[in-house]
mmCIF file of N, CA and C in Angstrom:
data_model
loop_
_atom_site.group_PDB
_atom_site.id
_atom_site.type_symbol
_atom_site.label_atom_id
_atom_site.label_comp_id
_atom_site.label_asym_id
_atom_site.label_seq_id
_atom_site.Cartn_x
_atom_site.Cartn_y
_atom_site.Cartn_z
ATOM 1 N N MET L 1 64.262 40.807 -19.465
ATOM 2 C CA MET L 1 64.399 39.899 -18.357
ATOM 3 C C MET L 1 63.705 40.447 -17.128
ATOM 4 N N PHE L 2 63.814 41.748 -16.906
ATOM 5 C CA PHE L 2 63.152 42.345 -15.752
ATOM 6 C C PHE L 2 61.638 42.311 -15.889
ATOM 7 N N SER L 3 61.162 42.357 -17.127
ATOM 8 C CA SER L 3 59.714 42.298 -17.330
ATOM 9 C C SER L 3 59.162 40.931 -16.952
ATOM 10 N N VAL L 4 59.951 39.875 -17.124
ATOM 11 C CA VAL L 4 59.516 38.541 -16.735
ATOM 12 C C VAL L 4 59.425 38.445 -15.225
ATOM 13 N N VAL L 5 60.385 39.003 -14.520
ATOM 14 C CA VAL L 5 60.371 38.982 -13.061
ATOM 15 C C VAL L 5 59.197 39.794 -12.548
ATOM 16 N N ARG L 6 58.994 40.947 -13.143
ATOM 17 C CA ARG L 6 57.892 41.805 -12.726
ATOM 18 C C ARG L 6 56.546 41.081 -12.970
ATOM 19 N N ALA L 7 56.420 40.401 -14.101
ATOM 20 C CA ALA L 7 55.183 39.681 -14.408
ATOM 21 C C ALA L 7 54.955 38.543 -13.437
ATOM 22 N N SER L 8 56.034 37.864 -13.052
ATOM 23 C CA SER L 8 55.856 36.753 -12.113
ATOM 24 C C SER L 8 55.449 37.265 -10.737
ATOM 25 N N ARG L 9 55.949 38.422 -10.357
ATOM 26 C CA ARG L 9 55.556 38.998 -9.071
ATOM 27 C C ARG L 9 54.071 39.381 -9.089
ATOM 28 N N VAL L 10 53.631 39.940 -10.184
ATOM 29 C CA VAL L 10 52.229 40.336 -10.287
ATOM 30 C C VAL L 10 51.339 39.097 -10.263
ATOM 31 N N LEU L 11 51.719 38.084 -11.030
ATOM 32 C CA LEU L 11 50.923 36.856 -11.052
ATOM 33 C C LEU L 11 50.968 36.141 -9.715
ATOM 34 N N GLY L 12 52.140 36.144 -9.089
ATOM 35 C CA GLY L 12 52.261 35.511 -7.778
ATOM 36 C C GLY L 12 51.382 36.204 -6.747
ATOM 37 N N ALA L 13 51.328 37.511 -6.791
ATOM 38 C CA ALA L 13 50.479 38.266 -5.873
ATOM 39 C C ALA L 13 49.015 37.974 -6.147
ATOM 40 N N ALA L 14 48.657 37.830 -7.428
ATOM 41 C CA ALA L 14 47.265 37.534 -7.778
ATOM 42 C C ALA L 14 46.871 36.146 -7.287
ATOM 43 N N VAL L 15 47.790 35.213 -7.377
ATOM 44 C CA VAL L 15 47.506 33.853 -6.921
ATOM 45 C C VAL L 15 47.364 33.833 -5.412
ATOM 46 N N ARG L 16 48.229 34.569 -4.724
ATOM 47 C CA ARG L 16 48.139 34.611 -3.271
ATOM 48 C C ARG L 16 46.848 35.269 -2.808
ATOM 49 N N VAL L 17 46.417 36.304 -3.481
ATOM 50 C CA VAL L 17 45.185 36.991 -3.105
ATOM 51 C C VAL L 17 43.984 36.088 -3.406
ATOM 52 N N ALA L 18 44.003 35.431 -4.568
ATOM 53 C CA ALA L 18 42.873 34.603 -4.953
ATOM 54 C C ALA L 18 42.893 33.245 -4.266
ATOM 55 N N GLY L 19 44.047 32.831 -3.739
ATOM 56 C CA GLY L 19 44.182 31.508 -3.128
ATOM 57 C C GLY L 19 43.181 31.245 -2.002
ATOM 58 N N PRO L 20 43.135 32.064 -0.972
ATOM 59 C CA PRO L 20 42.200 31.801 0.116
ATOM 60 C C PRO L 20 40.735 31.901 -0.309
ATOM 61 N N ALA L 21 40.420 32.789 -1.219
ATOM 62 C CA ALA L 21 39.029 32.923 -1.663
ATOM 63 C C ALA L 21 38.575 31.658 -2.370
ATOM 64 N N GLN L 22 39.451 31.059 -3.172
ATOM 65 C CA GLN L 22 39.099 29.813 -3.842
ATOM 66 C C GLN L 22 38.970 28.690 -2.825
ATOM 67 N N HIS L 23 39.759 28.745 -1.780
ATOM 68 C CA HIS L 23 39.708 27.710 -0.756
ATOM 69 C C HIS L 23 38.400 27.790 0.046
ATOM 70 N N LEU L 24 37.876 28.975 0.277
ATOM 71 C CA LEU L 24 36.653 29.135 1.061
ATOM 72 C C LEU L 24 35.390 28.809 0.264
ATOM 73 N N ALA L 25 35.433 29.008 -1.022
ATOM 74 C CA ALA L 25 34.229 28.820 -1.834
ATOM 75 C C ALA L 25 33.651 27.402 -1.746
ATOM 76 N N PRO L 26 34.452 26.320 -1.857
ATOM 77 C CA PRO L 26 33.844 24.985 -1.778
ATOM 78 C C PRO L 26 33.205 24.691 -0.429
ATOM 79 N N SER L 27 33.763 25.197 0.662
ATOM 80 C CA SER L 27 33.177 24.922 1.962
ATOM 81 C C SER L 27 31.823 25.609 2.123
ATOM 82 N N VAL L 28 31.690 26.795 1.568
ATOM 83 C CA VAL L 28 30.412 27.498 1.625
ATOM 84 C C VAL L 28 29.387 26.762 0.783
ATOM 85 N N ARG L 29 29.783 26.321 -0.402
ATOM 86 C CA ARG L 29 28.876 25.621 -1.294
ATOM 87 C C ARG L 29 28.457 24.281 -0.662
ATOM 88 N N GLY L 30 29.391 23.564 -0.043
ATOM 89 C CA GLY L 30 29.059 22.302 0.602
ATOM 90 C C GLY L 30 28.097 22.494 1.760
ATOM 91 N N PHE L 31 28.246 23.583 2.479
ATOM 92 C CA PHE L 31 27.373 23.868 3.609
ATOM 93 C C PHE L 31 25.938 24.110 3.144
ATOM 94 N N SER L 32 25.785 24.845 2.050
ATOM 95 C CA SER L 32 24.435 25.147 1.574
ATOM 96 C C SER L 32 23.742 23.895 1.047
ATOM 97 N N VAL L 33 24.484 22.949 0.492
ATOM 98 C CA VAL L 33 23.897 21.694 0.046
ATOM 99 C C VAL L 33 23.386 20.909 1.244
ATOM 100 N N GLY L 34 24.119 20.937 2.335
ATOM 101 C CA GLY L 34 23.675 20.241 3.546
ATOM 102 C C GLY L 34 22.373 20.815 4.082
ATOM 103 N N ILE L 35 22.227 22.120 4.010
ATOM 104 C CA ILE L 35 20.990 22.757 4.458
ATOM 105 C C ILE L 35 19.838 22.368 3.545
ATOM 106 N N LYS L 36 20.101 22.305 2.235
ATOM 107 C CA LYS L 36 19.055 21.919 1.286
ATOM 108 C C LYS L 36 18.587 20.497 1.558
ATOM 109 N N ILE L 37 19.513 19.591 1.865
ATOM 110 C CA ILE L 37 19.138 18.206 2.173
ATOM 111 C C ILE L 37 18.282 18.170 3.425
ATOM 112 N N LEU L 38 18.636 18.964 4.428
ATOM 113 C CA LEU L 38 17.834 19.023 5.649
ATOM 114 C C LEU L 38 16.447 19.589 5.369
ATOM 115 N N ASP L 39 16.374 20.595 4.494
ATOM 116 C CA ASP L 39 15.071 21.158 4.129
ATOM 117 C C ASP L 39 14.225 20.124 3.413
ATOM 118 N N ASP L 40 14.845 19.358 2.497
ATOM 119 C CA ASP L 40 14.107 18.317 1.775
ATOM 120 C C ASP L 40 13.627 17.233 2.728
ATOM 121 N N ALA L 41 14.448 16.865 3.687
ATOM 122 C CA ALA L 41 14.048 15.856 4.664
ATOM 123 C C ALA L 41 12.890 16.370 5.515
ATOM 124 N N GLY L 42 12.932 17.631 5.868
ATOM 125 C CA GLY L 42 11.839 18.224 6.642
ATOM 126 C C GLY L 42 10.541 18.245 5.860
ATOM 127 N N LYS L 43 10.626 18.571 4.563
ATOM 128 C CA LYS L 43 9.430 18.573 3.724
ATOM 129 C C LYS L 43 8.871 17.169 3.583
ATOM 130 N N ALA L 44 9.746 16.183 3.446
ATOM 131 C CA ALA L 44 9.291 14.791 3.319
ATOM 132 C C ALA L 44 8.595 14.340 4.598
ATOM 133 N N MET L 45 9.145 14.702 5.753
ATOM 134 C CA MET L 45 8.508 14.335 7.024
ATOM 135 C C MET L 45 7.153 15.016 7.159
ATOM 136 N N GLU L 46 7.060 16.262 6.731
ATOM 137 C CA GLU L 46 5.797 16.991 6.799
ATOM 138 C C GLU L 46 4.755 16.361 5.867
ATOM 139 N N ASN L 47 5.159 16.002 4.645
ATOM 140 C CA ASN L 47 4.243 15.348 3.712
ATOM 141 C C ASN L 47 3.759 14.014 4.257
ATOM 142 N N HIS L 48 4.657 13.274 4.896
ATOM 143 C CA HIS L 48 4.273 11.988 5.485
ATOM 144 C C HIS L 48 3.261 12.191 6.614
ATOM 145 N N TYR L 49 3.497 13.189 7.441
ATOM 146 C CA TYR L 49 2.565 13.481 8.533
ATOM 147 C C TYR L 49 1.182 13.813 7.993
ATOM 148 N N TRP L 50 1.111 14.681 6.962
ATOM 149 C CA TRP L 50 -0.191 15.076 6.429
ATOM 150 C C TRP L 50 -0.873 13.923 5.705
ATOM 151 N N ALA L 51 -0.121 13.035 5.093
ATOM 152 C CA ALA L 51 -0.723 11.864 4.459
ATOM 153 C C ALA L 51 -1.360 10.967 5.513
ATOM 154 N N GLN L 52 -0.676 10.781 6.638
ATOM 155 C CA GLN L 52 -1.249 9.997 7.729
ATOM 156 C C GLN L 52 -2.490 10.671 8.302
ATOM 157 N N GLU L 53 -2.448 11.977 8.433
ATOM 158 C CA GLU L 53 -3.592 12.720 8.954
ATOM 159 C C GLU L 53 -4.791 12.603 8.014
ATOM 160 N N ASP L 54 -4.533 12.711 6.687
ATOM 161 C CA ASP L 54 -5.610 12.546 5.706
ATOM 162 C C ASP L 54 -6.212 11.151 5.774
ATOM 163 N N GLU L 55 -5.363 10.146 5.915
ATOM 164 C CA GLU L 55 -5.857 8.769 6.014
ATOM 165 C C GLU L 55 -6.720 8.580 7.258
ATOM 166 N N ARG L 56 -6.288 9.163 8.363
ATOM 167 C CA ARG L 56 -7.065 9.052 9.605
ATOM 168 C C ARG L 56 -8.434 9.719 9.456
ATOM 169 N N LEU L 57 -8.459 10.901 8.821
ATOM 170 C CA LEU L 57 -9.727 11.606 8.641
ATOM 171 C C LEU L 57 -10.649 10.863 7.668
ATOM 172 N N LEU L 58 -10.075 10.272 6.613
ATOM 173 C CA LEU L 58 -10.902 9.496 5.679
ATOM 174 C C LEU L 58 -11.516 8.271 6.361
ATOM 175 N N LYS L 59 -10.740 7.613 7.218
ATOM 176 C CA LYS L 59 -11.287 6.472 7.963
ATOM 177 C C LYS L 59 -12.435 6.908 8.853
ATOM 178 N N LYS L 60 -12.287 8.077 9.486
ATOM 179 C CA LYS L 60 -13.346 8.607 10.339
ATOM 180 C C LYS L 60 -14.604 8.897 9.526
ATOM 181 N N MET L 61 -14.433 9.464 8.327
ATOM 182 C CA MET L 61 -15.583 9.776 7.473
ATOM 183 C C MET L 61 -16.308 8.503 7.048
ATOM 184 N N VAL L 62 -15.558 7.463 6.693
ATOM 185 C CA VAL L 62 -16.167 6.207 6.264
ATOM 186 C C VAL L 62 -16.892 5.545 7.429
ATOM 187 N N GLU L 63 -16.334 5.640 8.625
ATOM 188 C CA GLU L 63 -17.008 5.078 9.801
ATOM 189 C C GLU L 63 -18.314 5.814 10.078
ATOM 190 N N ALA L 64 -18.327 7.115 9.857
ATOM 191 C CA ALA L 64 -19.528 7.906 10.101
ATOM 192 C C ALA L 64 -20.592 7.666 9.032
ATOM 193 N N ASP L 65 -20.184 7.439 7.791
ATOM 194 C CA ASP L 65 -21.129 7.234 6.688
ATOM 195 C C ASP L 65 -20.623 6.083 5.813
ATOM 196 N N PRO L 66 -21.074 4.850 6.058
ATOM 197 C CA PRO L 66 -20.567 3.682 5.324
ATOM 198 C C PRO L 66 -20.857 3.712 3.825
ATOM 199 N N THR L 67 -21.776 4.560 3.372
ATOM 200 C CA THR L 67 -22.061 4.606 1.943
ATOM 201 C C THR L 67 -20.904 5.216 1.153
ATOM 202 N N LEU L 68 -19.972 5.882 1.840
ATOM 203 C CA LEU L 68 -18.805 6.444 1.166
ATOM 204 C C LEU L 68 -17.785 5.378 0.789
ATOM 205 N N ASP L 69 -17.844 4.223 1.440
ATOM 206 C CA ASP L 69 -16.880 3.154 1.174
ATOM 207 C C ASP L 69 -17.237 2.452 -0.131
ATOM 208 N N SER L 70 -16.293 2.381 -1.048
ATOM 209 C CA SER L 70 -16.551 1.770 -2.356
ATOM 210 C C SER L 70 -16.745 0.258 -2.255
ATOM 211 N N ASN L 71 -16.290 -0.366 -1.174
ATOM 212 C CA ASN L 71 -16.480 -1.812 -1.019
ATOM 213 C C ASN L 71 -17.941 -2.175 -0.754
ATOM 214 N N TYR L 72 -18.707 -1.265 -0.192
ATOM 215 C CA TYR L 72 -20.100 -1.544 0.137
ATOM 216 C C TYR L 72 -21.077 -1.026 -0.913
ATOM 217 N N CYS L 73 -20.605 -0.195 -1.820
ATOM 218 C CA CYS L 73 -21.505 0.403 -2.802
ATOM 219 C C CYS L 73 -21.937 -0.584 -3.876
ATOM 220 N N GLY L 74 -21.063 -1.465 -4.267
ATOM 221 C CA GLY L 74 -21.386 -2.356 -5.365
ATOM 222 C C GLY L 74 -21.251 -1.641 -6.687
ATOM 223 N N VAL L 75 -21.899 -2.181 -7.723
ATOM 224 C CA VAL L 75 -21.797 -1.591 -9.050
ATOM 225 C C VAL L 75 -23.160 -1.153 -9.560
ATOM 226 N N ALA L 76 -24.133 -1.026 -8.689
ATOM 227 C CA ALA L 76 -25.480 -0.660 -9.117
ATOM 228 C C ALA L 76 -25.503 0.712 -9.780
ATOM 229 N N HIS L 77 -24.736 1.634 -9.269
ATOM 230 C CA HIS L 77 -24.722 2.978 -9.868
ATOM 231 C C HIS L 77 -24.072 2.962 -11.252
ATOM 232 N N LEU L 78 -23.176 2.010 -11.509
ATOM 233 C CA LEU L 78 -22.552 1.916 -12.831
ATOM 234 C C LEU L 78 -23.497 1.276 -13.850
ATOM 235 N N VAL L 79 -24.262 0.299 -13.413
ATOM 236 C CA VAL L 79 -25.152 -0.421 -14.331
ATOM 237 C C VAL L 79 -26.246 0.502 -14.849
ATOM 238 N N ASN L 80 -26.767 1.357 -13.986
ATOM 239 C CA ASN L 80 -27.882 2.222 -14.354
ATOM 240 C C ASN L 80 -27.459 3.544 -14.975
ATOM 241 N N ASP L 81 -26.154 3.798 -15.079
ATOM 242 C CA ASP L 81 -25.658 5.060 -15.621
ATOM 243 C C ASP L 81 -25.576 4.965 -17.143
ATOM 244 N N ASP L 82 -26.419 5.731 -17.834
ATOM 245 C CA ASP L 82 -26.422 5.709 -19.296
ATOM 246 C C ASP L 82 -25.371 6.638 -19.901
ATOM 247 N N ALA L 83 -24.763 7.491 -19.081
ATOM 248 C CA ALA L 83 -23.758 8.414 -19.587
ATOM 249 C C ALA L 83 -22.437 7.700 -19.895
ATOM 250 N N CYS L 84 -22.195 6.573 -19.250
ATOM 251 C CA CYS L 84 -20.949 5.826 -19.449
ATOM 252 C C CYS L 84 -21.150 4.738 -20.494
ATOM 253 N N THR L 85 -20.112 4.525 -21.287
ATOM 254 C CA THR L 85 -20.142 3.420 -22.232
ATOM 255 C C THR L 85 -19.775 2.138 -21.497
ATOM 256 N N THR L 86 -19.950 1.021 -22.158
ATOM 257 C CA THR L 86 -19.609 -0.264 -21.542
ATOM 258 C C THR L 86 -18.111 -0.314 -21.251
ATOM 259 N N THR L 87 -17.311 0.236 -22.133
ATOM 260 C CA THR L 87 -15.857 0.271 -21.920
ATOM 261 C C THR L 87 -15.519 1.072 -20.664
ATOM 262 N N ASP L 88 -16.165 2.211 -20.493
ATOM 263 C CA ASP L 88 -15.926 3.032 -19.299
ATOM 264 C C ASP L 88 -16.345 2.290 -18.032
ATOM 265 N N LYS L 89 -17.456 1.593 -18.098
ATOM 266 C CA LYS L 89 -17.937 0.848 -16.930
ATOM 267 C C LYS L 89 -16.958 -0.248 -16.541
ATOM 268 N N ILE L 90 -16.410 -0.946 -17.527
ATOM 269 C CA ILE L 90 -15.441 -2.008 -17.232
ATOM 270 C C ILE L 90 -14.175 -1.415 -16.627
ATOM 271 N N LYS L 91 -13.726 -0.304 -17.166
ATOM 272 C CA LYS L 91 -12.527 0.339 -16.627
ATOM 273 C C LYS L 91 -12.756 0.797 -15.187
ATOM 274 N N LEU L 92 -13.936 1.323 -14.892
ATOM 275 C CA LEU L 92 -14.243 1.760 -13.528
ATOM 276 C C LEU L 92 -14.293 0.578 -12.562
ATOM 277 N N ILE L 93 -14.825 -0.543 -13.020
ATOM 278 C CA ILE L 93 -14.862 -1.737 -12.167
ATOM 279 C C ILE L 93 -13.446 -2.232 -11.899
ATOM 280 N N PHE L 94 -12.594 -2.226 -12.925
ATOM 281 C CA PHE L 94 -11.194 -2.617 -12.721
ATOM 282 C C PHE L 94 -10.528 -1.710 -11.696
ATOM 283 N N MET L 95 -10.725 -0.398 -11.830
ATOM 284 C CA MET L 95 -10.106 0.547 -10.903
ATOM 285 C C MET L 95 -10.647 0.380 -9.486
ATOM 286 N N LYS L 96 -11.907 0.036 -9.369
ATOM 287 C CA LYS L 96 -12.509 -0.179 -8.050
ATOM 288 C C LYS L 96 -11.817 -1.308 -7.315
ATOM 289 N N HIS L 97 -11.387 -2.306 -8.059
ATOM 290 C CA HIS L 97 -10.728 -3.468 -7.456
ATOM 291 C C HIS L 97 -9.209 -3.361 -7.477
ATOM 292 N N GLY L 98 -8.681 -2.206 -7.845
ATOM 293 C CA GLY L 98 -7.245 -1.973 -7.784
ATOM 294 C C GLY L 98 -6.479 -2.486 -8.983
ATOM 295 N N ILE L 99 -7.170 -2.765 -10.086
ATOM 296 C CA ILE L 99 -6.512 -3.248 -11.294
ATOM 297 C C ILE L 99 -6.452 -2.091 -12.287
ATOM 298 N N PRO L 100 -5.259 -1.667 -12.669
ATOM 299 C CA PRO L 100 -5.185 -0.585 -13.654
ATOM 300 C C PRO L 100 -5.636 -1.092 -15.028
ATOM 301 N N PRO L 101 -6.542 -0.378 -15.679
ATOM 302 C CA PRO L 101 -7.075 -0.848 -16.965
ATOM 303 C C PRO L 101 -6.151 -0.496 -18.134
ATOM 304 N N VAL L 102 -4.938 -1.011 -18.113
ATOM 305 C CA VAL L 102 -3.977 -0.686 -19.155
ATOM 306 C C VAL L 102 -4.015 -1.678 -20.310
ATOM 307 N N ASN L 103 -4.566 -2.858 -20.082
ATOM 308 C CA ASN L 103 -4.632 -3.871 -21.135
ATOM 309 C C ASN L 103 -5.890 -3.625 -21.965
ATOM 310 N N LYS L 104 -5.730 -2.857 -23.029
ATOM 311 C CA LYS L 104 -6.880 -2.462 -23.849
ATOM 312 C C LYS L 104 -7.497 -3.654 -24.574
ATOM 313 N N ALA L 105 -6.682 -4.642 -24.910
ATOM 314 C CA ALA L 105 -7.199 -5.831 -25.591
ATOM 315 C C ALA L 105 -8.131 -6.611 -24.666
ATOM 316 N N LEU L 106 -7.777 -6.703 -23.396
ATOM 317 C CA LEU L 106 -8.629 -7.393 -22.428
ATOM 318 C C LEU L 106 -9.954 -6.656 -22.259
ATOM 319 N N VAL L 107 -9.886 -5.342 -22.129
ATOM 320 C CA VAL L 107 -11.109 -4.546 -21.982
ATOM 321 C C VAL L 107 -11.987 -4.704 -23.220
ATOM 322 N N ALA L 108 -11.374 -4.678 -24.404
ATOM 323 C CA ALA L 108 -12.142 -4.827 -25.643
ATOM 324 C C ALA L 108 -12.798 -6.200 -25.724
ATOM 325 N N ASP L 109 -12.094 -7.241 -25.285
ATOM 326 C CA ASP L 109 -12.669 -8.596 -25.299
ATOM 327 C C ASP L 109 -13.847 -8.712 -24.335
ATOM 328 N N ILE L 110 -13.722 -8.107 -23.169
ATOM 329 C CA ILE L 110 -14.822 -8.153 -22.198
ATOM 330 C C ILE L 110 -16.023 -7.377 -22.722
ATOM 331 N N VAL L 111 -15.777 -6.237 -23.349
ATOM 332 C CA VAL L 111 -16.879 -5.444 -23.942
ATOM 333 C C VAL L 111 -17.557 -6.262 -25.025
ATOM 334 N N GLU L 112 -16.797 -6.921 -25.869
ATOM 335 C CA GLU L 112 -17.369 -7.737 -26.935
ATOM 336 C C GLU L 112 -18.191 -8.880 -26.348
ATOM 337 N N LEU L 113 -17.700 -9.499 -25.280
ATOM 338 C CA LEU L 113 -18.445 -10.582 -24.622
ATOM 339 C C LEU L 113 -19.767 -10.075 -24.058
ATOM 340 N N LEU L 114 -19.748 -8.929 -23.410
ATOM 341 C CA LEU L 114 -20.970 -8.369 -22.835
ATOM 342 C C LEU L 114 -21.961 -7.954 -23.921
ATOM 343 N N GLU L 115 -21.452 -7.353 -24.971
ATOM 344 C CA GLU L 115 -22.319 -6.920 -26.059
ATOM 345 C C GLU L 115 -22.970 -8.117 -26.761
ATOM 346 N N SER L 116 -22.217 -9.202 -26.921
ATOM 347 C CA SER L 116 -22.774 -10.392 -27.581
ATOM 348 C C SER L 116 -23.773 -11.106 -26.673
ATOM 349 N N SER L 117 -23.596 -10.995 -25.358
ATOM 350 C CA SER L 117 -24.532 -11.650 -24.451
ATOM 351 C C SER L 117 -25.846 -10.871 -24.336
ATOM 352 N N LYS L 118 -25.818 -9.559 -24.629
ATOM 353 C CA LYS L 118 -27.046 -8.751 -24.611
ATOM 354 C C LYS L 118 -27.954 -9.105 -25.775
ATOM 355 N N SER L 119 -27.381 -9.490 -26.888
ATOM 356 C CA SER L 119 -28.163 -9.756 -28.109
ATOM 357 C C SER L 119 -28.921 -11.046 -28.045
#
């Protein structure tokens, strides 16, 4: 019977000693998560700033040299390029106009139409 009392005193002391430490741990962990969120927000703001800066510099470059703008170049360089296949040329034209060339059946049909018109 005395061993049970002695064991409860030891366990009670262990709980009392560990009690405050367990109570402090979640607050420390919550604080560090808040700092991480602030760091992520700071990185996002920095990335946004540099994206705007890059856009501003690209606009300046295009104003200085209009041949860099893909809207004014046309497709003359694609027509005369023998290194590209007809499929590659069609995909590049789609990308130039902002259309992702994911529909392979459409690209194949256009290639077939162009190839048949050459003959």
